[in-house]
């Protein structure tokens, strides 16, 4: 079953499973080994963990790309501005394509 409120689960005491921890390590290794990694984020990531995603972007030298399901230039630009205000320097923008 797909669960959409998984972040809430941690607030009520659930813990990360061993399989999820392994997946995190695999994802980190993939980013570190990639020739041109990109971290694709949505608005939830930008709103909830902007500092953490910016630090990850800097640590693995991967630009952040805003990828929205309900995409408008206004929404994308608002997220980019928000991330820039938090210190993001390495962003993929439309002009980078």
PDB file of N, CA and C in Angstrom:
ATOM      1  N   UNK A   1       0.837  -1.167   0.000  1.00  0.00           N
ATOM      2  CA  UNK A   1       0.000   0.000   0.000  1.00  0.00           C
ATOM      3  C   UNK A   1       0.890   1.242   0.000  1.00  0.00           C
ATOM      4  N   UNK A   2       0.565   2.205  -0.846  1.00  0.00           N
ATOM      5  CA  UNK A   2       1.301   3.473  -0.895  1.00  0.00           C
ATOM      6  C   UNK A   2       0.818   4.366   0.237  1.00  0.00           C
ATOM      7  N   UNK A   3       1.772   4.963   0.932  1.00  0.00           N
ATOM      8  CA  UNK A   3       1.415   5.839   2.044  1.00  0.00           C
ATOM      9  C   UNK A   3       1.895   7.242   1.747  1.00  0.00           C
ATOM     10  N   UNK A   4       1.031   8.199   1.923  1.00  0.00           N
ATOM     11  CA  UNK A   4       1.376   9.578   1.589  1.00  0.00           C
ATOM     12  C   UNK A   4       1.746  10.410   2.810  1.00  0.00           C
ATOM     13  N   UNK A   5       1.555   9.883   4.013  1.00  0.00           N
ATOM     14  CA  UNK A   5       1.839  10.667   5.211  1.00  0.00           C
ATOM     15  C   UNK A   5       3.002  10.086   5.988  1.00  0.00           C
ATOM     16  N   UNK A   6       4.005   9.566   5.305  1.00  0.00           N
ATOM     17  CA  UNK A   6       5.085   8.875   5.980  1.00  0.00           C
ATOM     18  C   UNK A   6       5.875   9.782   6.910  1.00  0.00           C
ATOM     19  N   UNK A   7       6.049  11.057   6.579  1.00  0.00           N
ATOM     20  CA  UNK A   7       6.778  11.961   7.466  1.00  0.00           C
ATOM     21  C   UNK A   7       6.070  12.074   8.805  1.00  0.00           C
ATOM     22  N   UNK A   8       4.760  12.076   8.797  1.00  0.00           N
ATOM     23  CA  UNK A   8       3.984  12.149  10.035  1.00  0.00           C
ATOM     24  C   UNK A   8       4.262  10.941  10.919  1.00  0.00           C
ATOM     25  N   UNK A   9       4.493   9.798  10.318  1.00  0.00           N
ATOM     26  CA  UNK A   9       4.720   8.574  11.077  1.00  0.00           C
ATOM     27  C   UNK A   9       5.873   8.713  12.056  1.00  0.00           C
ATOM     28  N   UNK A  10       6.906   9.458  11.678  1.00  0.00           N
ATOM     29  CA  UNK A  10       8.041   9.648  12.575  1.00  0.00           C
ATOM     30  C   UNK A  10       7.653  10.451  13.806  1.00  0.00           C
ATOM     31  N   UNK A  11       6.674  11.324  13.676  1.00  0.00           N
ATOM     32  CA  UNK A  11       6.218  12.104  14.821  1.00  0.00           C
ATOM     33  C   UNK A  11       5.482  11.245  15.836  1.00  0.00           C
ATOM     34  N   UNK A  12       4.949  10.113  15.394  1.00  0.00           N
ATOM     35  CA  UNK A  12       4.232   9.233  16.319  1.00  0.00           C
ATOM     36  C   UNK A  12       5.070   8.018  16.717  1.00  0.00           C
ATOM     37  N   UNK A  13       6.377   8.086  16.466  1.00  0.00           N
ATOM     38  CA  UNK A  13       7.286   7.093  17.001  1.00  0.00           C
ATOM     39  C   UNK A  13       7.777   6.011  16.063  1.00  0.00           C
ATOM     40  N   UNK A  14       7.370   6.017  14.820  1.00  0.00           N
ATOM     41  CA  UNK A  14       7.885   4.994  13.908  1.00  0.00           C
ATOM     42  C   UNK A  14       9.354   5.252  13.613  1.00  0.00           C
ATOM     43  N   UNK A  15      10.066   4.193  13.274  1.00  0.00           N
ATOM     44  CA  UNK A  15      11.503   4.265  13.031  1.00  0.00           C
ATOM     45  C   UNK A  15      11.814   3.860  11.600  1.00  0.00           C
ATOM     46  N   UNK A  16      12.960   4.321  11.116  1.00  0.00           N
ATOM     47  CA  UNK A  16      13.429   3.958   9.789  1.00  0.00           C
ATOM     48  C   UNK A  16      13.819   2.482   9.778  1.00  0.00           C
ATOM     49  N   UNK A  17      13.381   1.766   8.762  1.00  0.00           N
ATOM     50  CA  UNK A  17      13.665   0.331   8.667  1.00  0.00           C
ATOM     51  C   UNK A  17      15.087   0.095   8.158  1.00  0.00           C
ATOM     52  N   UNK A  18      15.653  -1.072   8.428  1.00  0.00           N
ATOM     53  CA  UNK A  18      16.986  -1.389   7.898  1.00  0.00           C
ATOM     54  C   UNK A  18      17.040  -1.282   6.369  1.00  0.00           C
ATOM     55  N   UNK A  19      15.981  -1.693   5.685  1.00  0.00           N
ATOM     56  CA  UNK A  19      15.953  -1.591   4.228  1.00  0.00           C
ATOM     57  C   UNK A  19      16.016  -0.152   3.748  1.00  0.00           C
ATOM     58  N   UNK A  20      15.334   0.734   4.465  1.00  0.00           N
ATOM     59  CA  UNK A  20      15.359   2.155   4.099  1.00  0.00           C
ATOM     60  C   UNK A  20      16.739   2.753   4.353  1.00  0.00           C
ATOM     61  N   UNK A  21      17.387   2.360   5.436  1.00  0.00           N
ATOM     62  CA  UNK A  21      18.753   2.833   5.699  1.00  0.00           C
ATOM     63  C   UNK A  21      19.711   2.372   4.602  1.00  0.00           C
ATOM     64  N   UNK A  22      19.552   1.130   4.162  1.00  0.00           N
ATOM     65  CA  UNK A  22      20.383   0.619   3.064  1.00  0.00           C
ATOM     66  C   UNK A  22      20.133   1.437   1.789  1.00  0.00           C
ATOM     67  N   UNK A  23      18.867   1.731   1.509  1.00  0.00           N
ATOM     68  CA  UNK A  23      18.525   2.521   0.319  1.00  0.00           C
ATOM     69  C   UNK A  23      19.153   3.912   0.394  1.00  0.00           C
ATOM     70  N   UNK A  24      19.205   4.500   1.580  1.00  0.00           N
ATOM     71  CA  UNK A  24      19.847   5.809   1.740  1.00  0.00           C
ATOM     72  C   UNK A  24      21.327   5.726   1.395  1.00  0.00           C
ATOM     73  N   UNK A  25      21.989   4.675   1.847  1.00  0.00           N
ATOM     74  CA  UNK A  25      23.418   4.513   1.546  1.00  0.00           C
ATOM     75  C   UNK A  25      23.656   4.306   0.052  1.00  0.00           C
ATOM     76  N   UNK A  26      22.789   3.528  -0.566  1.00  0.00           N
ATOM     77  CA  UNK A  26      22.911   3.300  -2.010  1.00  0.00           C
ATOM     78  C   UNK A  26      22.705   4.617  -2.764  1.00  0.00           C
ATOM     79  N   UNK A  27      21.713   5.400  -2.350  1.00  0.00           N
ATOM     80  CA  UNK A  27      21.462   6.692  -3.003  1.00  0.00           C
ATOM     81  C   UNK A  27      22.660   7.623  -2.836  1.00  0.00           C
ATOM     82  N   UNK A  28      23.238   7.663  -1.641  1.00  0.00           N
ATOM     83  CA  UNK A  28      24.410   8.516  -1.404  1.00  0.00           C
ATOM     84  C   UNK A  28      25.581   8.074  -2.284  1.00  0.00           C
ATOM     85  N   UNK A  29      25.818   6.776  -2.358  1.00  0.00           N
ATOM     86  CA  UNK A  29      26.904   6.271  -3.203  1.00  0.00           C
ATOM     87  C   UNK A  29      26.661   6.608  -4.665  1.00  0.00           C
ATOM     88  N   UNK A  30      25.426   6.488  -5.102  1.00  0.00           N
ATOM     89  CA  UNK A  30      25.092   6.808  -6.488  1.00  0.00           C
ATOM     90  C   UNK A  30      25.382   8.268  -6.790  1.00  0.00           C
ATOM     91  N   UNK A  31      24.998   9.162  -5.876  1.00  0.00           N
ATOM     92  CA  UNK A  31      25.280  10.589  -6.072  1.00  0.00           C
ATOM     93  C   UNK A  31      26.785  10.850  -6.128  1.00  0.00           C
ATOM     94  N   UNK A  32      27.530  10.208  -5.239  1.00  0.00           N
ATOM     95  CA  UNK A  32      28.974  10.439  -5.184  1.00  0.00           C
ATOM     96  C   UNK A  32      29.703   9.885  -6.404  1.00  0.00           C
ATOM     97  N   UNK A  33      29.190   8.822  -6.982  1.00  0.00           N
ATOM     98  CA  UNK A  33      29.853   8.192  -8.123  1.00  0.00           C
ATOM     99  C   UNK A  33      29.397   8.743  -9.471  1.00  0.00           C
ATOM    100  N   UNK A  34      28.304   9.472  -9.489  1.00  0.00           N
ATOM    101  CA  UNK A  34      27.758   9.987 -10.747  1.00  0.00           C
ATOM    102  C   UNK A  34      28.701  11.029 -11.349  1.00  0.00           C
ATOM    103  N   UNK A  35      28.778  11.050 -12.676  1.00  0.00           N
ATOM    104  CA  UNK A  35      29.610  12.042 -13.364  1.00  0.00           C
ATOM    105  C   UNK A  35      28.989  13.430 -13.307  1.00  0.00           C
ATOM    106  N   UNK A  36      27.668  13.507 -13.472  1.00  0.00           N
ATOM    107  CA  UNK A  36      26.964  14.803 -13.441  1.00  0.00           C
ATOM    108  C   UNK A  36      25.657  14.651 -12.663  1.00  0.00           C
ATOM    109  N   UNK A  37      25.750  14.496 -11.334  1.00  0.00           N
ATOM    110  CA  UNK A  37      24.528  14.287 -10.555  1.00  0.00           C
ATOM    111  C   UNK A  37      23.668  15.546 -10.505  1.00  0.00           C
ATOM    112  N   UNK A  38      22.388  15.336 -10.387  1.00  0.00           N
ATOM    113  CA  UNK A  38      21.400  16.405 -10.200  1.00  0.00           C
ATOM    114  C   UNK A  38      20.430  15.928  -9.134  1.00  0.00           C
ATOM    115  N   UNK A  39      20.065  16.807  -8.226  1.00  0.00           N
ATOM    116  CA  UNK A  39      19.078  16.475  -7.206  1.00  0.00           C
ATOM    117  C   UNK A  39      17.772  17.153  -7.593  1.00  0.00           C
ATOM    118  N   UNK A  40      16.785  16.352  -7.914  1.00  0.00           N
ATOM    119  CA  UNK A  40      15.484  16.850  -8.339  1.00  0.00           C
ATOM    120  C   UNK A  40      14.576  16.948  -7.116  1.00  0.00           C
ATOM    121  N   UNK A  41      14.040  18.140  -6.872  1.00  0.00           N
ATOM    122  CA  UNK A  41      13.235  18.356  -5.668  1.00  0.00           C
ATOM    123  C   UNK A  41      11.877  18.936  -6.015  1.00  0.00           C
ATOM    124  N   UNK A  42      10.950  18.742  -5.099  1.00  0.00           N
ATOM    125  CA  UNK A  42       9.627  19.346  -5.252  1.00  0.00           C
ATOM    126  C   UNK A  42       9.438  20.433  -4.197  1.00  0.00           C
ATOM    127  N   UNK A  43       8.280  21.006  -4.165  1.00  0.00           N
ATOM    128  CA  UNK A  43       7.998  22.084  -3.227  1.00  0.00           C
ATOM    129  C   UNK A  43       8.043  21.648  -1.777  1.00  0.00           C
ATOM    130  N   UNK A  44       7.649  20.407  -1.491  1.00  0.00           N
ATOM    131  CA  UNK A  44       7.696  19.922  -0.114  1.00  0.00           C
ATOM    132  C   UNK A  44       9.120  19.892   0.409  1.00  0.00           C
ATOM    133  N   UNK A  45      10.044  19.418  -0.402  1.00  0.00           N
ATOM    134  CA  UNK A  45      11.451  19.380   0.011  1.00  0.00           C
ATOM    135  C   UNK A  45      11.958  20.799   0.238  1.00  0.00           C
ATOM    136  N   UNK A  46      11.652  21.692  -0.686  1.00  0.00           N
ATOM    137  CA  UNK A  46      12.108  23.082  -0.567  1.00  0.00           C
ATOM    138  C   UNK A  46      11.537  23.748   0.680  1.00  0.00           C
ATOM    139  N   UNK A  47      10.310  23.417   1.037  1.00  0.00           N
ATOM    140  CA  UNK A  47       9.658  24.038   2.191  1.00  0.00           C
ATOM    141  C   UNK A  47      10.078  23.400   3.510  1.00  0.00           C
ATOM    142  N   UNK A  48      10.213  22.083   3.533  1.00  0.00           N
ATOM    143  CA  UNK A  48      10.423  21.378   4.795  1.00  0.00           C
ATOM    144  C   UNK A  48      11.888  21.185   5.171  1.00  0.00           C
ATOM    145  N   UNK A  49      12.766  20.992   4.197  1.00  0.00           N
ATOM    146  CA  UNK A  49      14.177  20.720   4.511  1.00  0.00           C
ATOM    147  C   UNK A  49      15.122  21.480   3.580  1.00  0.00           C
ATOM    148  N   UNK A  50      14.914  22.782   3.420  1.00  0.00           N
ATOM    149  CA  UNK A  50      15.766  23.517   2.472  1.00  0.00           C
ATOM    150  C   UNK A  50      17.240  23.514   2.876  1.00  0.00           C
ATOM    151  N   UNK A  51      17.532  23.687   4.151  1.00  0.00           N
ATOM    152  CA  UNK A  51      18.934  23.735   4.580  1.00  0.00           C
ATOM    153  C   UNK A  51      19.633  22.398   4.335  1.00  0.00           C
ATOM    154  N   UNK A  52      18.931  21.319   4.629  1.00  0.00           N
ATOM    155  CA  UNK A  52      19.509  19.993   4.472  1.00  0.00           C
ATOM    156  C   UNK A  52      19.753  19.656   2.999  1.00  0.00           C
ATOM    157  N   UNK A  53      18.805  20.003   2.134  1.00  0.00           N
ATOM    158  CA  UNK A  53      18.970  19.666   0.717  1.00  0.00           C
ATOM    159  C   UNK A  53      20.060  20.532   0.085  1.00  0.00           C
ATOM    160  N   UNK A  54      20.205  21.759   0.557  1.00  0.00           N
ATOM    161  CA  UNK A  54      21.289  22.626   0.068  1.00  0.00           C
ATOM    162  C   UNK A  54      22.631  22.061   0.505  1.00  0.00           C
ATOM    163  N   UNK A  55      22.736  21.602   1.750  1.00  0.00           N
ATOM    164  CA  UNK A  55      23.995  21.003   2.225  1.00  0.00           C
ATOM    165  C   UNK A  55      24.330  19.738   1.428  1.00  0.00           C
ATOM    166  N   UNK A  56      23.318  18.924   1.143  1.00  0.00           N
ATOM    167  CA  UNK A  56      23.557  17.728   0.334  1.00  0.00           C
ATOM    168  C   UNK A  56      24.041  18.118  -1.057  1.00  0.00           C
ATOM    169  N   UNK A  57      23.397  19.104  -1.648  1.00  0.00           N
ATOM    170  CA  UNK A  57      23.780  19.574  -2.979  1.00  0.00           C
ATOM    171  C   UNK A  57      25.243  20.014  -3.003  1.00  0.00           C
ATOM    172  N   UNK A  58      25.640  20.736  -1.976  1.00  0.00           N
ATOM    173  CA  UNK A  58      27.025  21.206  -1.900  1.00  0.00           C
ATOM    174  C   UNK A  58      27.988  20.043  -1.649  1.00  0.00           C
ATOM    175  N   UNK A  59      27.590  19.099  -0.805  1.00  0.00           N
ATOM    176  CA  UNK A  59      28.480  17.992  -0.439  1.00  0.00           C
ATOM    177  C   UNK A  59      28.797  17.082  -1.625  1.00  0.00           C
ATOM    178  N   UNK A  60      27.816  16.892  -2.511  1.00  0.00           N
ATOM    179  CA  UNK A  60      28.036  15.980  -3.646  1.00  0.00           C
ATOM    180  C   UNK A  60      28.204  16.741  -4.962  1.00  0.00           C
ATOM    181  N   UNK A  61      28.294  18.071  -4.869  1.00  0.00           N
ATOM    182  CA  UNK A  61      28.464  18.935  -6.036  1.00  0.00           C
ATOM    183  C   UNK A  61      27.408  18.641  -7.105  1.00  0.00           C
ATOM    184  N   UNK A  62      26.145  18.653  -6.666  1.00  0.00           N
ATOM    185  CA  UNK A  62      25.023  18.382  -7.572  1.00  0.00           C
ATOM    186  C   UNK A  62      24.063  19.569  -7.542  1.00  0.00           C
ATOM    187  N   UNK A  63      23.746  20.124  -8.697  1.00  0.00           N
ATOM    188  CA  UNK A  63      22.775  21.221  -8.717  1.00  0.00           C
ATOM    189  C   UNK A  63      21.387  20.730  -8.312  1.00  0.00           C
ATOM    190  N   UNK A  64      20.601  21.652  -7.781  1.00  0.00           N
ATOM    191  CA  UNK A  64      19.207  21.377  -7.446  1.00  0.00           C
ATOM    192  C   UNK A  64      18.340  21.728  -8.647  1.00  0.00           C
ATOM    193  N   UNK A  65      17.398  20.860  -8.947  1.00  0.00           N
ATOM    194  CA  UNK A  65      16.446  21.083 -10.038  1.00  0.00           C
ATOM    195  C   UNK A  65      15.049  21.032  -9.443  1.00  0.00           C
ATOM    196  N   UNK A  66      14.242  22.043  -9.706  1.00  0.00           N
ATOM    197  CA  UNK A  66      12.856  22.053  -9.237  1.00  0.00           C
ATOM    198  C   UNK A  66      12.010  21.283 -10.239  1.00  0.00           C
ATOM    199  N   UNK A  67      11.316  20.265  -9.739  1.00  0.00           N
ATOM    200  CA  UNK A  67      10.503  19.399 -10.580  1.00  0.00           C
ATOM    201  C   UNK A  67       9.120  19.280  -9.946  1.00  0.00           C
ATOM    202  N   UNK A  68       8.136  19.902 -10.558  1.00  0.00           N
ATOM    203  CA  UNK A  68       6.788  19.944  -9.989  1.00  0.00           C
ATOM    204  C   UNK A  68       5.785  19.223 -10.873  1.00  0.00           C
ATOM    205  N   UNK A  69       4.877  18.500 -10.246  1.00  0.00           N
ATOM    206  CA  UNK A  69       3.802  17.843 -10.993  1.00  0.00           C
ATOM    207  C   UNK A  69       2.835  18.898 -11.535  1.00  0.00           C
ATOM    208  N   UNK A  70       2.415  19.812 -10.674  1.00  0.00           N
ATOM    209  CA  UNK A  70       1.565  20.937 -11.105  1.00  0.00           C
ATOM    210  C   UNK A  70       2.483  22.122 -11.361  1.00  0.00           C
ATOM    211  N   UNK A  71       3.112  22.124 -12.512  1.00  0.00           N
ATOM    212  CA  UNK A  71       4.184  23.056 -12.825  1.00  0.00           C
ATOM    213  C   UNK A  71       3.668  24.322 -13.493  1.00  0.00           C
ATOM    214  N   UNK A  72       4.051  25.451 -12.927  1.00  0.00           N
ATOM    215  CA  UNK A  72       3.922  26.740 -13.600  1.00  0.00           C
ATOM    216  C   UNK A  72       5.243  27.468 -13.373  1.00  0.00           C
ATOM    217  N   UNK A  73       5.589  28.347 -14.264  1.00  0.00           N
ATOM    218  CA  UNK A  73       6.840  29.103 -14.093  1.00  0.00           C
ATOM    219  C   UNK A  73       6.794  29.911 -12.798  1.00  0.00           C
ATOM    220  N   UNK A  74       5.626  30.427 -12.453  1.00  0.00           N
ATOM    221  CA  UNK A  74       5.487  31.196 -11.217  1.00  0.00           C
ATOM    222  C   UNK A  74       5.837  30.344  -9.996  1.00  0.00           C
ATOM    223  N   UNK A  75       5.338  29.106  -9.952  1.00  0.00           N
ATOM    224  CA  UNK A  75       5.619  28.223  -8.827  1.00  0.00           C
ATOM    225  C   UNK A  75       7.093  27.826  -8.796  1.00  0.00           C
ATOM    226  N   UNK A  76       7.641  27.482  -9.949  1.00  0.00           N
ATOM    227  CA  UNK A  76       9.062  27.103 -10.021  1.00  0.00           C
ATOM    228  C   UNK A  76       9.931  28.267  -9.567  1.00  0.00           C
ATOM    229  N   UNK A  77       9.663  29.449 -10.074  1.00  0.00           N
ATOM    230  CA  UNK A  77      10.468  30.623  -9.710  1.00  0.00           C
ATOM    231  C   UNK A  77      10.347  30.966  -8.230  1.00  0.00           C
ATOM    232  N   UNK A  78       9.169  30.763  -7.645  1.00  0.00           N
ATOM    233  CA  UNK A  78       8.991  31.017  -6.208  1.00  0.00           C
ATOM    234  C   UNK A  78       9.862  30.061  -5.391  1.00  0.00           C
ATOM    235  N   UNK A  79       9.925  28.821  -5.806  1.00  0.00           N
ATOM    236  CA  UNK A  79      10.751  27.843  -5.092  1.00  0.00           C
ATOM    237  C   UNK A  79      12.228  28.168  -5.272  1.00  0.00           C
ATOM    238  N   UNK A  80      12.622  28.528  -6.476  1.00  0.00           N
ATOM    239  CA  UNK A  80      14.017  28.913  -6.720  1.00  0.00           C
ATOM    240  C   UNK A  80      14.390  30.123  -5.860  1.00  0.00           C
ATOM    241  N   UNK A  81      13.524  31.124  -5.808  1.00  0.00           N
ATOM    242  CA  UNK A  81      13.795  32.306  -4.965  1.00  0.00           C
ATOM    243  C   UNK A  81      13.934  31.905  -3.496  1.00  0.00           C
ATOM    244  N   UNK A  82      13.056  31.024  -3.042  1.00  0.00           N
ATOM    245  CA  UNK A  82      13.108  30.563  -1.655  1.00  0.00           C
ATOM    246  C   UNK A  82      14.445  29.873  -1.373  1.00  0.00           C
ATOM    247  N   UNK A  83      14.858  28.984  -2.266  1.00  0.00           N
ATOM    248  CA  UNK A  83      16.123  28.274  -2.066  1.00  0.00           C
ATOM    249  C   UNK A  83      17.314  29.225  -2.134  1.00  0.00           C
ATOM    250  N   UNK A  84      17.269  30.187  -3.044  1.00  0.00           N
ATOM    251  CA  UNK A  84      18.340  31.193  -3.099  1.00  0.00           C
ATOM    252  C   UNK A  84      18.389  31.971  -1.790  1.00  0.00           C
ATOM    253  N   UNK A  85      17.229  32.311  -1.226  1.00  0.00           N
ATOM    254  CA  UNK A  85      17.202  33.064   0.028  1.00  0.00           C
ATOM    255  C   UNK A  85      17.784  32.254   1.184  1.00  0.00           C
ATOM    256  N   UNK A  86      17.781  30.936   1.036  1.00  0.00           N
ATOM    257  CA  UNK A  86      18.350  30.050   2.050  1.00  0.00           C
ATOM    258  C   UNK A  86      19.824  29.763   1.786  1.00  0.00           C
ATOM    259  N   UNK A  87      20.350  30.279   0.682  1.00  0.00           N
ATOM    260  CA  UNK A  87      21.772  30.126   0.399  1.00  0.00           C
ATOM    261  C   UNK A  87      22.122  29.195  -0.751  1.00  0.00           C
ATOM    262  N   UNK A  88      21.134  28.654  -1.438  1.00  0.00           N
ATOM    263  CA  UNK A  88      21.437  27.761  -2.568  1.00  0.00           C
ATOM    264  C   UNK A  88      22.122  28.557  -3.680  1.00  0.00           C
ATOM    265  N   UNK A  89      23.222  28.002  -4.165  1.00  0.00           N
ATOM    266  CA  UNK A  89      23.953  28.661  -5.239  1.00  0.00           C
ATOM    267  C   UNK A  89      23.955  27.838  -6.522  1.00  0.00           C
ATOM    268  N   UNK A  90      23.820  26.539  -6.379  1.00  0.00           N
ATOM    269  CA  UNK A  90      23.938  25.639  -7.508  1.00  0.00           C
ATOM    270  C   UNK A  90      22.550  25.131  -7.904  1.00  0.00           C
ATOM    271  N   UNK A  91      21.890  25.866  -8.796  1.00  0.00           N
ATOM    272  CA  UNK A  91      20.529  25.542  -9.210  1.00  0.00           C
ATOM    273  C   UNK A  91      20.474  25.367 -10.719  1.00  0.00           C
ATOM    274  N   UNK A  92      19.720  24.358 -11.156  1.00  0.00           N
ATOM    275  CA  UNK A  92      19.391  24.246 -12.580  1.00  0.00           C
ATOM    276  C   UNK A  92      18.176  25.119 -12.829  1.00  0.00           C
ATOM    277  N   UNK A  93      18.261  25.950 -13.836  1.00  0.00           N
ATOM    278  CA  UNK A  93      17.122  26.774 -14.191  1.00  0.00           C
ATOM    279  C   UNK A  93      16.789  26.502 -15.653  1.00  0.00           C
ATOM    280  N   UNK A  94      15.709  27.065 -16.117  1.00  0.00           N
ATOM    281  CA  UNK A  94      15.293  26.855 -17.496  1.00  0.00           C
ATOM    282  C   UNK A  94      16.409  27.228 -18.474  1.00  0.00           C
ATOM    283  N   UNK A  95      17.141  28.277 -18.141  1.00  0.00           N
ATOM    284  CA  UNK A  95      18.199  28.717 -19.051  1.00  0.00           C
ATOM    285  C   UNK A  95      19.377  27.746 -19.088  1.00  0.00           C
ATOM    286  N   UNK A  96      19.445  26.814 -18.098  1.00  0.00           N
ATOM    287  CA  UNK A  96      20.525  25.840 -18.064  1.00  0.00           C
ATOM    288  C   UNK A  96      20.277  24.656 -19.002  1.00  0.00           C
ATOM    289  N   UNK A  97      19.031  24.495 -19.460  1.00  0.00           N
ATOM    290  CA  UNK A  97      18.668  23.300 -20.247  1.00  0.00           C
ATOM    291  C   UNK A  97      19.343  23.293 -21.584  1.00  0.00           C
TER     292      UNK A  97
END
